[in-house]
C-alpha positions as YAML, in Angstrom:
chain: A
units: angstrom
residues:
- id: 1
  name: MET
  ca: [51.93, -184.68, 159.36]
- id: 2
  name: ASN
  ca: [49.84, -185.57, 162.41]
- id: 3
  name: ASP
  ca: [52.00, -185.04, 165.29]
- id: 4
  name: THR
  ca: [50.08, -187.95, 167.26]
- id: 5
  name: ILE
  ca: [49.57, -190.67, 164.16]
- id: 6
  name: ARG
  ca: [52.80, -191.57, 162.72]
- id: 7
  name: PRO
  ca: [53.74, -194.68, 160.70]
- id: 8
  name: GLN
  ca: [56.24, -196.87, 161.71]
- id: 9
  name: PRO
  ca: [60.05, -196.14, 161.76]
- id: 10
  name: GLY
  ca: [61.56, -196.35, 158.00]
- id: 11
  name: ILE
  ca: [58.23, -196.31, 155.96]
- id: 12
  name: LEU
  ca: [58.23, -192.07, 155.31]
- id: 13
  name: ASP
  ca: [62.23, -192.58, 154.38]
- id: 14
  name: ILE
  ca: [60.74, -194.72, 151.17]
- id: 15
  name: ALA
  ca: [60.82, -192.77, 148.06]
- id: 16
  name: LEU
  ca: [57.83, -193.70, 146.09]
- id: 17
  name: TYR
  ca: [58.48, -196.64, 143.20]
- id: 18
  name: GLU
  ca: [58.23, -194.88, 139.70]
- id: 19
  name: GLY
  ca: [57.17, -197.44, 137.03]
- id: 20
  name: GLY
  ca: [58.12, -196.92, 133.44]
- id: 21
  name: LYS
  ca: [56.98, -193.92, 131.49]
- id: 22
  name: ALA
  ca: [53.80, -195.27, 129.02]
- id: 23
  name: HIS
  ca: [52.53, -191.61, 127.58]
- id: 24
  name: VAL
  ca: [54.44, -188.83, 125.95]
- id: 25
  name: ALA
  ca: [51.98, -185.45, 126.25]
- id: 26
  name: GLY
  ca: [51.19, -184.29, 122.72]
- id: 27
  name: VAL
  ca: [52.27, -187.74, 120.87]
- id: 28
  name: ALA
  ca: [50.04, -190.28, 119.97]
- id: 29
  name: ASN
  ca: [50.81, -194.22, 118.95]
- id: 30
  name: VAL
  ca: [54.13, -194.10, 121.46]
- id: 31
  name: VAL
  ca: [56.20, -197.31, 121.29]
- id: 32
  name: LYS
  ca: [56.59, -198.41, 125.07]
- id: 33
  name: LEU
  ca: [60.22, -199.93, 125.85]
- id: 34
  name: SER
  ca: [60.46, -198.54, 129.22]
- id: 35
  name: SER
  ca: [59.37, -201.36, 131.57]
- id: 36
  name: ASN
  ca: [61.02, -204.56, 130.34]
- id: 37
  name: GLU
  ca: [57.37, -206.00, 128.93]
- id: 38
  name: ASN
  ca: [57.53, -208.89, 126.67]
- id: 39
  name: PRO
  ca: [56.27, -207.41, 123.00]
- id: 40
  name: PHE
  ca: [54.59, -210.35, 121.92]
- id: 41
  name: GLY
  ca: [52.43, -210.54, 125.16]
- id: 42
  name: ALA
  ca: [51.28, -213.44, 126.38]
- id: 43
  name: SER
  ca: [50.45, -217.01, 124.67]
- id: 44
  name: ASP
  ca: [47.30, -218.01, 123.01]
- id: 45
  name: LYS
  ca: [46.81, -220.55, 125.49]
- id: 46
  name: ALA
  ca: [46.87, -217.95, 128.51]
- id: 47
  name: LYS
  ca: [44.58, -215.95, 126.56]
- id: 48
  name: GLU
  ca: [42.34, -217.94, 126.21]
- id: 49
  name: ALA
  ca: [42.09, -219.45, 129.57]
- id: 50
  name: PHE
  ca: [41.69, -215.70, 130.75]
- id: 51
  name: GLY
  ca: [38.45, -215.82, 128.47]
- id: 52
  name: LYS
  ca: [37.25, -218.74, 130.62]
- id: 53
  name: THR
  ca: [37.44, -217.60, 133.93]
- id: 54
  name: VAL
  ca: [34.98, -215.01, 133.28]
- id: 55
  name: HIS
  ca: [32.37, -217.77, 134.25]
- id: 56
  name: SER
  ca: [33.49, -218.07, 137.60]
- id: 57
  name: LEU
  ca: [34.12, -214.31, 138.90]
- id: 58
  name: HIS
  ca: [31.48, -215.10, 141.42]
- id: 59
  name: ARG
  ca: [33.43, -217.57, 143.15]
- id: 60
  name: TYR
  ca: [36.21, -217.48, 145.37]
- id: 61
  name: PRO
  ca: [39.45, -218.52, 144.53]
- id: 62
  name: ASN
  ca: [41.35, -221.95, 145.80]
- id: 63
  name: THR
  ca: [43.71, -221.28, 149.24]
- id: 64
  name: ASP
  ca: [46.66, -223.35, 148.50]
- id: 65
  name: HIS
  ca: [47.34, -222.87, 144.36]
- id: 66
  name: LEU
  ca: [48.17, -226.19, 144.50]
- id: 67
  name: SER
  ca: [47.07, -226.12, 140.43]
- id: 68
  name: LEU
  ca: [49.66, -224.04, 139.99]
- id: 69
  name: ARG
  ca: [52.27, -224.93, 142.31]
- id: 70
  name: THR
  ca: [52.07, -228.36, 140.56]
- id: 71
  name: ALA
  ca: [52.28, -226.80, 136.96]
- id: 72
  name: ILE
  ca: [55.22, -224.93, 137.65]
- id: 73
  name: ALA
  ca: [56.83, -227.71, 139.59]
- id: 74
  name: GLU
  ca: [56.16, -229.93, 136.97]
- id: 75
  name: ALA
  ca: [57.85, -227.44, 134.05]
- id: 76
  name: HIS
  ca: [60.95, -226.68, 136.28]
- id: 77
  name: GLY
  ca: [61.67, -230.00, 137.72]
- id: 78
  name: LEU
  ca: [60.76, -228.64, 141.19]
- id: 79
  name: ASP
  ca: [58.99, -229.82, 144.35]
- id: 80
  name: ALA
  ca: [55.43, -228.48, 144.51]
- id: 81
  name: ASP
  ca: [55.16, -227.98, 148.36]
- id: 82
  name: ARG
  ca: [58.23, -226.20, 148.05]
- id: 83
  name: ILE
  ca: [56.52, -223.43, 146.24]
- id: 84
  name: ILE
  ca: [54.64, -220.19, 147.10]
- id: 85
  name: CYS
  ca: [52.49, -217.89, 144.84]
- id: 86
  name: GLY
  ca: [52.22, -214.47, 145.19]
- id: 87
  name: VAL
  ca: [50.86, -210.95, 143.68]
- id: 88
  name: GLY
  ca: [54.25, -210.82, 141.29]
- id: 89
  name: SER
  ca: [57.60, -211.32, 142.83]
- id: 90
  name: ASP
  ca: [56.86, -208.45, 145.06]
- id: 91
  name: GLU
  ca: [54.71, -209.70, 147.08]
- id: 92
  name: ILE
  ca: [57.31, -212.20, 147.84]
- id: 93
  name: ILE
  ca: [59.92, -210.44, 148.62]
- id: 94
  name: THR
  ca: [57.82, -208.51, 151.13]
- id: 95
  name: PHE
  ca: [56.95, -211.62, 152.72]
- id: 96
  name: LEU
  ca: [60.34, -212.40, 153.33]
- id: 97
  name: CYS
  ca: [60.77, -208.85, 154.98]
- id: 98
  name: GLN
  ca: [58.29, -209.32, 156.73]
- id: 99
  name: ALA
  ca: [59.01, -212.72, 157.67]
- id: 100
  name: TYR
  ca: [62.80, -212.36, 158.53]
- id: 101
  name: ALA
  ca: [63.72, -208.60, 158.90]
- id: 102
  name: GLY
  ca: [62.81, -205.92, 161.44]
- id: 103
  name: PRO
  ca: [64.27, -203.11, 163.64]
- id: 104
  name: ARG
  ca: [67.97, -203.18, 164.44]
- id: 105
  name: ASP
  ca: [68.43, -205.92, 161.42]
- id: 106
  name: GLU
  ca: [69.80, -205.40, 158.02]
- id: 107
  name: VAL
  ca: [68.85, -206.03, 154.85]
- id: 108
  name: VAL
  ca: [71.70, -206.28, 152.10]
- id: 109
  name: PHE
  ca: [71.63, -205.49, 148.30]
- id: 110
  name: THR
  ca: [74.10, -204.15, 145.20]
- id: 111
  name: GLU
  ca: [73.96, -200.57, 144.74]
- id: 112
  name: HIS
  ca: [72.11, -201.04, 140.72]
- id: 113
  name: GLY
  ca: [69.54, -203.58, 142.30]
- id: 114
  name: PHE
  ca: [65.84, -203.58, 142.38]
- id: 115
  name: LEU
  ca: [64.34, -200.49, 144.14]
- id: 116
  name: MET
  ca: [61.87, -202.73, 146.09]
- id: 117
  name: TYR
  ca: [64.94, -204.09, 148.39]
- id: 118
  name: ARG
  ca: [64.96, -201.30, 149.99]
- id: 119
  name: ILE
  ca: [61.50, -200.14, 149.67]
- id: 120
  name: SER
  ca: [60.52, -203.50, 151.45]
- id: 121
  name: ALA
  ca: [63.71, -203.56, 153.96]
- id: 122
  name: LEU
  ca: [62.37, -200.19, 155.12]
- id: 123
  name: ALA
  ca: [58.81, -201.03, 155.23]
- id: 124
  name: VAL
  ca: [59.32, -203.64, 158.02]
- id: 125
  name: GLY
  ca: [61.79, -200.77, 159.79]
- id: 126
  name: ALA
  ca: [65.40, -202.81, 158.68]
- id: 127
  name: THR
  ca: [68.18, -201.32, 157.63]
- id: 128
  name: PRO
  ca: [68.99, -201.09, 154.07]
- id: 129
  name: VAL
  ca: [73.20, -201.76, 153.49]
- id: 130
  name: GLU
  ca: [73.73, -200.73, 149.77]
- id: 131
  name: VAL
  ca: [77.20, -203.05, 148.72]
- id: 132
  name: PRO
  ca: [78.91, -201.35, 145.74]
- id: 133
  name: GLU
  ca: [79.34, -203.18, 142.17]
- id: 134
  name: ARG
  ca: [82.39, -204.05, 140.28]
- id: 135
  name: GLU
  ca: [81.44, -201.64, 136.82]
- id: 136
  name: ARG
  ca: [78.15, -202.72, 137.15]
- id: 137
  name: MET
  ca: [78.16, -206.55, 138.13]
- id: 138
  name: ALA
  ca: [77.64, -207.98, 141.83]
- id: 139
  name: ASP
  ca: [80.87, -208.34, 143.79]
- id: 140
  name: VAL
  ca: [80.72, -211.57, 146.09]
- id: 141
  name: ASP
  ca: [83.33, -210.43, 147.80]
- id: 142
  name: THR
  ca: [82.07, -207.27, 148.78]
- id: 143
  name: ILE
  ca: [78.63, -208.82, 149.42]
- id: 144
  name: LEU
  ca: [80.44, -210.53, 152.19]
- id: 145
  name: LYS
  ca: [82.54, -208.18, 153.29]
- id: 146
  name: ALA
  ca: [79.29, -206.20, 154.26]
- id: 147
  name: CYS
  ca: [77.54, -209.11, 156.45]
- id: 148
  name: ASN
  ca: [77.35, -208.92, 159.84]
- id: 149
  name: SER
  ca: [75.54, -210.09, 162.91]
- id: 150
  name: ARG
  ca: [72.30, -208.33, 162.19]
- id: 151
  name: THR
  ca: [72.34, -209.42, 158.20]
- id: 152
  name: LYS
  ca: [69.04, -211.19, 157.72]
- id: 153
  name: LEU
  ca: [68.21, -210.72, 153.87]
- id: 154
  name: VAL
  ca: [70.92, -210.54, 151.00]
- id: 155
  name: PHE
  ca: [69.23, -209.60, 147.30]
- id: 156
  name: ILE
  ca: [70.42, -210.20, 144.02]
- id: 157
  name: ALA
  ca: [69.27, -210.25, 141.41]
- id: 158
  name: ASN
  ca: [70.73, -212.41, 138.77]
- id: 159
  name: PRO
  ca: [70.11, -211.57, 135.75]
- id: 160
  name: ASN
  ca: [70.12, -207.83, 137.50]
- id: 161
  name: ASN
  ca: [67.75, -205.26, 136.49]
- id: 162
  name: PRO
  ca: [68.86, -202.35, 135.39]
- id: 163
  name: THR
  ca: [72.06, -203.44, 134.25]
- id: 164
  name: GLY
  ca: [71.53, -206.72, 132.40]
- id: 165
  name: THR
  ca: [74.73, -208.52, 134.28]
- id: 166
  name: MET
  ca: [74.48, -211.45, 136.20]
- id: 167
  name: ILE
  ca: [77.11, -214.00, 137.98]
- id: 168
  name: SER
  ca: [78.49, -217.62, 137.29]
- id: 169
  name: PRO
  ca: [76.12, -220.44, 139.78]
- id: 170
  name: ALA
  ca: [79.60, -221.01, 140.99]
- id: 171
  name: GLU
  ca: [79.87, -217.39, 142.45]
- id: 172
  name: MET
  ca: [76.11, -217.69, 144.06]
- id: 173
  name: GLU
  ca: [77.24, -220.81, 145.71]
- id: 174
  name: ARG
  ca: [80.09, -218.76, 146.81]
- id: 175
  name: LEU
  ca: [78.10, -216.16, 148.37]
- id: 176
  name: ALA
  ca: [75.41, -218.70, 149.75]
- id: 177
  name: ALA
  ca: [78.27, -220.92, 151.22]
- id: 178
  name: GLY
  ca: [79.93, -217.61, 152.92]
- id: 179
  name: LEU
  ca: [76.92, -215.97, 154.40]
- id: 180
  name: PRO
  ca: [76.10, -215.58, 158.38]
- id: 181
  name: LYS
  ca: [74.63, -218.51, 159.84]
- id: 182
  name: GLN
  ca: [71.22, -216.34, 160.23]
- id: 183
  name: ALA
  ca: [70.95, -214.80, 156.67]
- id: 184
  name: ILE
  ca: [68.98, -216.03, 153.85]
- id: 185
  name: LEU
  ca: [70.06, -215.34, 150.22]
- id: 186
  name: VAL
  ca: [67.45, -214.57, 147.85]
- id: 187
  name: ILE
  ca: [68.18, -214.79, 144.27]
- id: 188
  name: ASP
  ca: [65.87, -212.84, 142.63]
- id: 189
  name: GLY
  ca: [64.96, -214.81, 138.93]
- id: 190
  name: ALA
  ca: [62.78, -212.15, 137.67]
- id: 191
  name: TYR
  ca: [64.44, -212.12, 134.01]
- id: 192
  name: ALA
  ca: [66.15, -216.17, 134.45]
- id: 193
  name: GLU
  ca: [64.06, -217.56, 131.81]
- id: 194
  name: TYR
  ca: [65.63, -215.29, 129.32]
- id: 195
  name: VAL
  ca: [69.40, -217.24, 129.92]
- id: 196
  name: ASP
  ca: [69.21, -220.67, 127.88]
- id: 197
  name: GLY
  ca: [69.79, -223.42, 129.94]
- id: 198
  name: TYR
  ca: [69.76, -221.23, 133.60]
- id: 199
  name: ASP
  ca: [67.57, -222.37, 136.38]
- id: 200
  name: GLY
  ca: [67.52, -219.11, 138.27]
- id: 201
  name: GLY
  ca: [68.99, -220.19, 141.42]
- id: 202
  name: ALA
  ca: [66.39, -223.27, 141.59]
- id: 203
  name: GLY
  ca: [69.63, -225.76, 142.13]
- id: 204
  name: LEU
  ca: [70.82, -224.17, 144.77]
- id: 205
  name: ALA
  ca: [67.58, -223.19, 146.74]
- id: 206
  name: THR
  ca: [66.86, -227.15, 146.86]
- id: 207
  name: VAL
  ca: [69.94, -228.11, 148.13]
- id: 208
  name: ARG
  ca: [70.83, -225.42, 150.82]
- id: 209
  name: GLU
  ca: [68.82, -224.39, 153.82]
- id: 210
  name: ASN
  ca: [69.64, -220.36, 153.50]
- id: 211
  name: VAL
  ca: [68.68, -219.82, 149.74]
- id: 212
  name: PHE
  ca: [65.60, -219.47, 148.31]
- id: 213
  name: MET
  ca: [64.73, -218.47, 144.67]
- id: 214
  name: THR
  ca: [62.02, -215.94, 143.21]
- id: 215
  name: ARG
  ca: [60.50, -215.66, 140.12]
- id: 216
  name: THR
  ca: [57.73, -213.56, 138.07]
- id: 217
  name: PHE
  ca: [55.19, -214.35, 135.00]
- id: 218
  name: SER
  ca: [55.36, -210.38, 134.48]
- id: 219
  name: LYS
  ca: [58.35, -210.65, 131.71]
- id: 220
  name: ILE
  ca: [58.78, -213.59, 129.28]
- id: 221
  name: TYR
  ca: [54.92, -214.64, 130.32]
- id: 222
  name: GLY
  ca: [53.63, -211.74, 129.18]
- id: 223
  name: LEU
  ca: [51.50, -211.39, 132.01]
- id: 224
  name: GLY
  ca: [52.69, -208.12, 133.87]
- id: 225
  name: GLY
  ca: [48.93, -206.81, 133.78]
- id: 226
  name: LEU
  ca: [47.97, -209.76, 136.16]
- id: 227
  name: ARG
  ca: [51.04, -209.36, 138.58]
- id: 228
  name: ILE
  ca: [52.01, -212.87, 139.30]
- id: 229
  name: GLY
  ca: [54.82, -214.53, 141.16]
- id: 230
  name: TRP
  ca: [56.69, -217.06, 142.60]
- id: 231
  name: GLY
  ca: [58.81, -218.26, 145.14]
- id: 232
  name: TYR
  ca: [60.71, -221.20, 145.27]
- id: 233
  name: GLY
  ca: [63.06, -222.29, 148.58]
- id: 234
  name: PRO
  ca: [63.65, -224.46, 151.66]
- id: 235
  name: ARG
  ca: [60.24, -225.82, 153.44]
- id: 236
  name: HIS
  ca: [61.15, -224.01, 156.33]
- id: 237
  name: ILE
  ca: [61.15, -220.81, 154.76]
- id: 238
  name: ILE
  ca: [57.68, -221.81, 152.84]
- id: 239
  name: ASP
  ca: [56.33, -222.66, 156.05]
- id: 240
  name: VAL
  ca: [56.68, -219.21, 157.59]
- id: 241
  name: LEU
  ca: [55.87, -217.41, 154.48]
- id: 242
  name: ASN
  ca: [52.36, -218.81, 154.39]
- id: 243
  name: ARG
  ca: [51.50, -217.77, 157.88]
- id: 244
  name: ILE
  ca: [51.53, -214.44, 156.90]
- id: 245
  name: ARG
  ca: [50.67, -215.08, 153.14]
- id: 246
  name: GLY
  ca: [46.81, -214.38, 152.76]
- id: 247
  name: PRO
  ca: [44.13, -216.75, 151.75]
- id: 248
  name: PHE
  ca: [42.86, -215.35, 148.80]
- id: 249
  name: ASN
  ca: [46.30, -213.38, 147.52]
- id: 250
  name: LEU
  ca: [45.46, -214.65, 143.82]
- id: 251
  name: SER
  ca: [42.17, -214.45, 142.11]
- id: 252
  name: THR
  ca: [40.80, -217.46, 139.95]
- id: 253
  name: THR
  ca: [41.97, -215.87, 136.59]
- id: 254
  name: GLN
  ca: [45.59, -215.18, 138.00]
- id: 255
  name: LEU
  ca: [45.94, -218.89, 139.21]
- id: 256
  name: GLU
  ca: [44.13, -220.11, 135.77]
- id: 257
  name: VAL
  ca: [46.31, -218.12, 133.03]
- id: 258
  name: ALA
  ca: [49.42, -218.61, 134.97]
- id: 259
  name: GLU
  ca: [48.80, -221.94, 134.80]
- id: 260
  name: ALA
  ca: [48.03, -222.05, 131.31]
- id: 261
  name: ALA
  ca: [51.25, -219.58, 130.83]
- id: 262
  name: VAL
  ca: [53.58, -222.06, 132.71]
- id: 263
  name: ARG
  ca: [52.67, -225.13, 130.68]
- id: 264
  name: ASP
  ca: [53.21, -223.66, 127.52]
- id: 265
  name: GLN
  ca: [57.12, -223.93, 127.31]
- id: 266
  name: ASP
  ca: [56.96, -223.60, 123.66]
- id: 267
  name: TRP
  ca: [56.02, -220.19, 123.73]
- id: 268
  name: VAL
  ca: [58.61, -219.23, 126.37]
- id: 269
  name: VAL
  ca: [61.07, -220.61, 124.17]
- id: 270
  name: LYS
  ca: [60.15, -218.82, 121.13]
- id: 271
  name: CYS
  ca: [60.18, -215.63, 123.32]
- id: 272
  name: ARG
  ca: [63.71, -216.52, 124.69]
- id: 273
  name: ASN
  ca: [65.11, -217.09, 121.18]
- id: 274
  name: GLU
  ca: [63.44, -213.85, 119.52]
- id: 275
  name: ASN
  ca: [64.88, -211.76, 122.49]
- id: 276
  name: ALA
  ca: [68.36, -212.73, 122.54]
- id: 277
  name: ARG
  ca: [68.49, -212.23, 118.52]
- id: 278
  name: MET
  ca: [66.96, -208.50, 118.86]
- id: 279
  name: ARG
  ca: [68.62, -207.91, 122.25]
- id: 280
  name: HIS
  ca: [72.24, -208.55, 120.32]
- id: 281
  name: TRP
  ca: [71.44, -206.63, 117.10]
- id: 282
  name: LEU
  ca: [70.37, -203.72, 119.53]
- id: 283
  name: ALA
  ca: [73.30, -203.32, 121.29]
- id: 284
  name: GLU
  ca: [75.58, -203.71, 118.51]
- id: 285
  name: ALA
  ca: [73.66, -201.35, 116.36]
- id: 286
  name: LEU
  ca: [73.85, -198.56, 119.59]
- id: 287
  name: ALA
  ca: [77.81, -199.35, 119.80]
- id: 288
  name: GLU
  ca: [78.18, -198.55, 115.98]
- id: 289
  name: VAL
  ca: [76.74, -195.19, 116.82]
- id: 290
  name: GLY
  ca: [79.07, -194.60, 120.11]
- id: 291
  name: VAL
  ca: [76.50, -195.91, 122.79]
- id: 292
  name: PRO
  ca: [78.09, -198.96, 124.79]
- id: 293
  name: SER
  ca: [76.32, -201.42, 127.05]
- id: 294
  name: ASP
  ca: [76.96, -204.36, 128.93]
- id: 295
  name: VAL
  ca: [76.76, -207.86, 127.59]
- id: 296
  name: SER
  ca: [72.72, -207.90, 128.91]
- id: 297
  name: MET
  ca: [71.28, -211.57, 129.79]
- id: 298
  name: ALA
  ca: [67.95, -210.29, 130.35]
- id: 299
  name: ASN
  ca: [65.48, -208.45, 127.55]
- id: 300
  name: PHE
  ca: [66.62, -205.05, 127.67]
- id: 301
  name: VAL
  ca: [70.08, -203.23, 127.21]
- id: 302
  name: LEU
  ca: [71.72, -200.44, 129.35]
- id: 303
  name: ALA
  ca: [73.02, -198.27, 126.79]
- id: 304
  name: ARG
  ca: [75.64, -195.71, 128.22]
- id: 305
  name: PHE
  ca: [76.37, -192.08, 127.43]
- id: 306
  name: ALA
  ca: [79.13, -190.01, 127.91]
- id: 307
  name: SER
  ca: [77.15, -187.85, 130.87]
- id: 308
  name: THR
  ca: [74.01, -187.31, 132.84]
- id: 309
  name: GLU
  ca: [73.05, -184.67, 130.47]
- id: 310
  name: GLU
  ca: [73.53, -186.21, 126.79]
- id: 311
  name: ALA
  ca: [71.74, -189.13, 128.63]
- id: 312
  name: GLU
  ca: [68.58, -186.85, 129.31]
- id: 313
  name: ALA
  ca: [68.80, -185.16, 126.47]
- id: 314
  name: CYS
  ca: [68.65, -188.30, 124.08]
- id: 315
  name: ASP
  ca: [65.45, -189.20, 126.16]
- id: 316
  name: GLU
  ca: [64.14, -186.24, 125.56]
- id: 317
  name: PHE
  ca: [64.89, -186.65, 121.90]
- id: 318
  name: LEU
  ca: [63.52, -190.30, 121.79]
- id: 319
  name: GLN
  ca: [60.41, -189.18, 123.14]
- id: 320
  name: LYS
  ca: [59.94, -186.77, 120.84]
- id: 321
  name: GLN
  ca: [60.11, -189.49, 118.02]
- id: 322
  name: GLY
  ca: [57.20, -191.11, 119.94]
- id: 323
  name: LEU
  ca: [59.81, -193.41, 122.00]
- id: 324
  name: ILE
  ca: [59.73, -194.11, 125.43]
- id: 325
  name: VAL
  ca: [62.54, -195.53, 127.34]
- id: 326
  name: ARG
  ca: [64.06, -195.67, 130.91]
- id: 327
  name: ARG
  ca: [65.85, -193.17, 132.97]
- id: 328
  name: VAL
  ca: [67.57, -194.50, 135.37]
- id: 329
  name: ALA
  ca: [69.20, -192.19, 137.56]
- id: 330
  name: GLY
  ca: [67.13, -193.96, 140.62]
- id: 331
  name: TYR
  ca: [69.48, -196.94, 140.47]
- id: 332
  name: LYS
  ca: [72.51, -194.51, 140.60]
- id: 333
  name: LEU
  ca: [72.82, -195.28, 136.64]
- id: 334
  name: PRO
  ca: [72.40, -191.15, 135.88]
- id: 335
  name: ASN
  ca: [74.35, -191.70, 132.77]
- id: 336
  name: CYS
  ca: [72.19, -194.46, 131.07]
- id: 337
  name: LEU
  ca: [69.19, -195.23, 129.76]
- id: 338
  name: ARG
  ca: [67.59, -198.66, 129.90]
- id: 339
  name: ILE
  ca: [65.77, -199.64, 126.43]
- id: 340
  name: THR
  ca: [63.82, -202.90, 126.63]
- id: 341
  name: VAL
  ca: [64.33, -205.28, 123.51]
- id: 342
  name: GLY
  ca: [61.05, -204.79, 121.78]
- id: 343
  name: ASP
  ca: [60.01, -206.20, 118.54]
- id: 344
  name: GLU
  ca: [62.31, -206.14, 115.53]
- id: 345
  name: ALA
  ca: [60.58, -202.83, 113.73]
- id: 346
  name: SER
  ca: [60.58, -201.29, 117.67]
- id: 347
  name: CYS
  ca: [64.48, -202.09, 118.08]
- id: 348
  name: ARG
  ca: [65.73, -200.62, 115.10]
- id: 349
  name: ARG
  ca: [63.71, -197.62, 115.10]
- id: 350
  name: VAL
  ca: [65.00, -196.78, 118.85]
- id: 351
  name: ALA
  ca: [68.53, -198.15, 117.31]
- id: 352
  name: TYR
  ca: [68.11, -195.09, 114.02]
- id: 353
  name: ALA
  ca: [66.28, -192.80, 116.26]
- id: 354
  name: VAL
  ca: [69.78, -192.89, 118.96]
- id: 355
  name: GLY
  ca: [71.49, -192.46, 115.63]
- id: 356
  name: GLN
  ca: [70.07, -189.50, 114.85]
- id: 357
  name: PHE
  ca: [70.33, -187.95, 118.48]
- id: 358
  name: LYS
  ca: [74.40, -188.84, 117.83]
- id: 359
  name: GLY
  ca: [74.73, -186.95, 114.42]
- id: 360
  name: LEU
  ca: [73.33, -183.77, 116.12]
- id: 361
  name: LYS
  ca: [75.89, -183.61, 118.44]
...
């Protein structure tokens, strides 16, 4: 480290984010169940839109994202003027921390929450405050007790990653109502589309001045490779975030493919239904071989093992079978493996392999 050229405080405390593995040395044709990707990919309409953008690669994209914001608003019954688009919901989270938190401020999140909350807080010099969960479930009372005059942002993913658990709309409303007056509740709805009839927190963000919602196209829309997200909330927050958003943060390809995707809600319904069917099957199949999990509302199952050693041994066994799942020790769940709900063949294959492993014990 150079003694005179140093980064801002907090940055060197950031542990590099590690995505889910995609390869296993010496193993071909692996099944990747480590990144919560939609096994069915993007809709045909989104793919068609992607192909058309090749003819405009030399043109700058528009800066206001109006067409995409309008499509999102129409799909969800929202106000387009209260929507901001970003490079995945990660960028929206970064904007929020840049705009509202800094040195001597605190950013609150739960112990098994998305790792980017801590990273984004540290990047702006704020203090990350990790709040215990109750049996892998966010606890509103514990979160409120952790808040004080320095609290600026409270992040909660609902459903949560990697636990798959979620709290009720009534509990979320109680949380918003109980926060200090200077704090913003950020509801991360990355997996909201997997819950039938759930608005991801949009209703609360519509009526309350201290609630903001983030969403992504990376999960059920199958566009993780393009990195597109959006946020929705009060106009005063949108105005602030747009002042720090880069004018060309999304490419024409991102904008047009995302618009085609969000207008194809039939694809969303199909993927949600198939995910629910196989998620239930996978959870039951794992339970039958002695691997329990909480009821998941997302597109993955958090498989719990008796110990860290057993979880790691099972992961090694699965990798040898060409099956990649996600270790979640970084989320303080060292005895667990997060398994993405793949297509039926993948789910059956991973359940069978876990059964084989348990039979070897």
